[in-house]
C-alpha positions as semicolon CSV with decimal commas, in nm:
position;residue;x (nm);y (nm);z (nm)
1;X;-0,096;0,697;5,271
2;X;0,222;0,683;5,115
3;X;0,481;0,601;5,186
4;X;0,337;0,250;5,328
5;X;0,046;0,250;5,061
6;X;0,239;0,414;4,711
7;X;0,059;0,486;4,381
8;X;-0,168;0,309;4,290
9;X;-0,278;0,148;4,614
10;X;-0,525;0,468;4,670
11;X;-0,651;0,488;4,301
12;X;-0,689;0,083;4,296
13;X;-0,956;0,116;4,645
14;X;-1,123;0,446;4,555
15;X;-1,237;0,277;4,248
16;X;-1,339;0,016;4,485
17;X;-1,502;0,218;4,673
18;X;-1,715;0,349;4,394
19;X;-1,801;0,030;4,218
20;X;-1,936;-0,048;4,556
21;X;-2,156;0,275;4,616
22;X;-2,253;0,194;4,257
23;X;-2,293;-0,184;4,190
24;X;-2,346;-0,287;4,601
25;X;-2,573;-0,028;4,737
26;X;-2,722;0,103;4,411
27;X;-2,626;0,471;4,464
28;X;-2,710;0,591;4,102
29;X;-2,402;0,778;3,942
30;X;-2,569;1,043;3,879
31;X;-2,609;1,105;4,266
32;X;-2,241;1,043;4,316
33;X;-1,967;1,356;4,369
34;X;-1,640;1,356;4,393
35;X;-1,455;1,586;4,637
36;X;-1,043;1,646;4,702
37;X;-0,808;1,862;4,823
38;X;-0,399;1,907;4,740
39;X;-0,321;1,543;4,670
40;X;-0,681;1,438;4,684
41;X;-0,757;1,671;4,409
42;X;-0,524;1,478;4,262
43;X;-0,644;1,143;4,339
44;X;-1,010;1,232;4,207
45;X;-0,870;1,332;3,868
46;X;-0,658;0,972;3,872
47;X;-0,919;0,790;4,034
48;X;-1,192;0,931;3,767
49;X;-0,953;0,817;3,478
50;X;-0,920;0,468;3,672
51;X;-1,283;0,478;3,686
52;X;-1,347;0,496;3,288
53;X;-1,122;0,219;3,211
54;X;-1,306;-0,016;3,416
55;X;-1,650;0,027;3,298
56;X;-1,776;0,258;3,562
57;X;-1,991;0,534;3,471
58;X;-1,938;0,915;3,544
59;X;-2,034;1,072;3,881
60;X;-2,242;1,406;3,835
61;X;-1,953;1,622;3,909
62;X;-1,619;1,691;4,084
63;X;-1,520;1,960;4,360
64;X;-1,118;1,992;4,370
65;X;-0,947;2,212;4,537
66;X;-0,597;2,307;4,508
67;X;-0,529;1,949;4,316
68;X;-0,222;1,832;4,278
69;X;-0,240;1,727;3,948
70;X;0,138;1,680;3,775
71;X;0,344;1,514;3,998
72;X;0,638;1,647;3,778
73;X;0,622;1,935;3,987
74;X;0,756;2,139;3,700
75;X;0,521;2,441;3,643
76;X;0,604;2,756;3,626
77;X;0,413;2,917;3,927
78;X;0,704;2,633;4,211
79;X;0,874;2,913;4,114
80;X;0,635;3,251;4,092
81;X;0,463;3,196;4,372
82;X;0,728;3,052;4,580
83;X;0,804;3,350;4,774
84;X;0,468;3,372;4,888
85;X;0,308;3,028;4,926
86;X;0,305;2,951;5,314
87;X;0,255;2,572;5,305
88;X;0,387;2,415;4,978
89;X;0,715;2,434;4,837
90;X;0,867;2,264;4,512
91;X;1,106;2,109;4,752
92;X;0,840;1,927;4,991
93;X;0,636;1,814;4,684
94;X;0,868;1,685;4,530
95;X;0,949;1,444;4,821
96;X;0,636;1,350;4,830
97;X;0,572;1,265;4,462
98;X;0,852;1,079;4,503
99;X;0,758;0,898;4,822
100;X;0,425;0,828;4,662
101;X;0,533;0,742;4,347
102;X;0,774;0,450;4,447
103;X;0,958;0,404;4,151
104;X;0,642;0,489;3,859
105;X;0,715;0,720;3,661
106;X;0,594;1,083;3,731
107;X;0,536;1,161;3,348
108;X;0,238;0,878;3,345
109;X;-0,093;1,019;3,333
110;X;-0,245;0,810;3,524
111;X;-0,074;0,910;3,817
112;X;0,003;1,305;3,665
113;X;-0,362;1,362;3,533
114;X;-0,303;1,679;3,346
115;X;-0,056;1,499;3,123
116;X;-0,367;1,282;3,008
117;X;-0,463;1,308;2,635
118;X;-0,843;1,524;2,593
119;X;-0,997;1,293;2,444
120;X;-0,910;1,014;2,754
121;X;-1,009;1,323;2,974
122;X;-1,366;1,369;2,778
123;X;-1,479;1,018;2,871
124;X;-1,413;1,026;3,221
125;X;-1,450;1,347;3,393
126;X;-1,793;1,510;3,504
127;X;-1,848;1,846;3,556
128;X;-1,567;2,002;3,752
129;X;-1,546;2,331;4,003
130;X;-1,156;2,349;4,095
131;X;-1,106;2,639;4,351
132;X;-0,707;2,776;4,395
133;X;-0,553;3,069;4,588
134;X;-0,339;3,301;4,396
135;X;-0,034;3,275;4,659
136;X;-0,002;2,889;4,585
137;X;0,289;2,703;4,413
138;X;-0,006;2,429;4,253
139;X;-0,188;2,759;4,110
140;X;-0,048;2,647;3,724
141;X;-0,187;2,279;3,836
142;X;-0,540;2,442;3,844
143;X;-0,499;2,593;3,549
144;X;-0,374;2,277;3,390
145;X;-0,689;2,083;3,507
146;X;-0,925;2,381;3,386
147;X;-0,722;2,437;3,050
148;X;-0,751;2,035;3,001
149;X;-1,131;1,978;3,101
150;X;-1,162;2,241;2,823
151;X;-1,035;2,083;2,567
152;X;-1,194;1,774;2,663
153;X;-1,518;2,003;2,658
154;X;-1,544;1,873;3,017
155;X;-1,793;2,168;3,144
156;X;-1,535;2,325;3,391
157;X;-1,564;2,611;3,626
158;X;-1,229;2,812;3,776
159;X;-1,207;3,016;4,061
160;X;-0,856;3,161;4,153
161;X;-0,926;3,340;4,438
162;X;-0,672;3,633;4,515
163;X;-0,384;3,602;4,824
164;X;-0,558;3,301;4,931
165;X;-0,303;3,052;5,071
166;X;-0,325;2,680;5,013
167;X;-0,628;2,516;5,120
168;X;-0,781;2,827;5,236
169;X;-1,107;2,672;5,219
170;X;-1,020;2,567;5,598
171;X;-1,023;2,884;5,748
172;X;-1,394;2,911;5,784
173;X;-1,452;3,172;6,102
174;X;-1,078;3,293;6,082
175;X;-1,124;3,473;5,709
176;X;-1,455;3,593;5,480
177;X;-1,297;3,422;5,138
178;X;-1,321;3,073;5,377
179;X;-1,696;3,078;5,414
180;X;-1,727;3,233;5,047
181;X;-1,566;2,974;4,832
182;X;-1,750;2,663;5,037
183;X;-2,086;2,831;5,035
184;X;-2,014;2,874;4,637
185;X;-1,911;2,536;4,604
186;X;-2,244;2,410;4,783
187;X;-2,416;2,621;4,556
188;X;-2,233;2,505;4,209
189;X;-2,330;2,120;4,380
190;X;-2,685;2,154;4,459
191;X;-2,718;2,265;4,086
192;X;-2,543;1,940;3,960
193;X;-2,752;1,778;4,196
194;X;-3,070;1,940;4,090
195;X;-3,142;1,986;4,476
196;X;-3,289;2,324;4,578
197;X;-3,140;2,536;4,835
């Protein structure tokens, strides 16, 4: 957690992580998924580029939701939808890109993976569901990730769902879309997982 452990402590031992799921305990890639939130969205999409350049194979997909993805924090939607975003503000992110960041630049893709090239992106990311509410100030990062997997013909799916604050996902029991999006997410899994329901 930054800012004790900056970029690219966390990208450096998730890839540790996997290559010890993968080489250590023999989990086969294909059994392997990815799943982030906000930031973590983020560090998925880095961690799955960091993945590629060292050898490692693909997982068999990647759940993100919300994901920060361009620690620039210069989209449009800081300042569309920040009258209405609860949580997130260009101000707060922007402290924390630079708290994380520590100096690296926030224009490198490997730290801002929506500013990666497609054809980078095509060798490295799986099959990706990214989930965003329409009330967020990261809605344009969603839409960056989605826009980019696509021209990587990275088989993407993207679900803006409407008024939903940041991470609404975590209001299972307090609103319907809660329960919704995570039962379609299981769903959209157990499909990449060839598990039945």
């Amino acid at each position: 957690m930054a800012p004790e452990h900056p970029y690219p402590q966390d990208v450096d031992a998730a890839v540790r992580a996997a290559r010890w799921l993968l080489e250590q305990q023999h989990v086969p890639a294909d059994r392997l998924v990815l799943v982030g939130e906000s930031s973590g969205g983020g560090l998925v999409l880095e961690t799955l580029l960091a993945a590629a350049r060292a050898g490692l194979p693909r997982p068999a997909a990647a759940y993100l939701m919300s994901p920060w993805a361009d620690l620039t924090c210069s989209s449009a939607s800081f300042a569309a939808r920040g009258d209405v975003d609860l949580e997130c503000s260009h101000e707060s992110l922007t402290r924390m890109a630079g708290e994380y960041l520590d100096g690296h630049a926030a224009t490198d893709p490997a730290a801002s993976p929506v500013l990666a090239a497609p054809e980078t992106v095509a060798t490295a990311w799986p099959a990706l569901l990214v989930q965003v509410g329409s009330h967020e100030v990261l809605l344009d990062d969603s839409l960056a990730v989605a826009r980019l997997a696509a021209l990587a013909d990275v088989p993407v799916t993207l679900d803006v769902w409407s008024q939903m604050q940041h991470f609404f996902q975590l209001g299972v029991g307090v609103y319907p879309e809660a329960a919704a999006a995570l039962a379609r997410a299981g769903a959209w899994l157990r499909e990449r997982w060839d598990v039945p329901a």
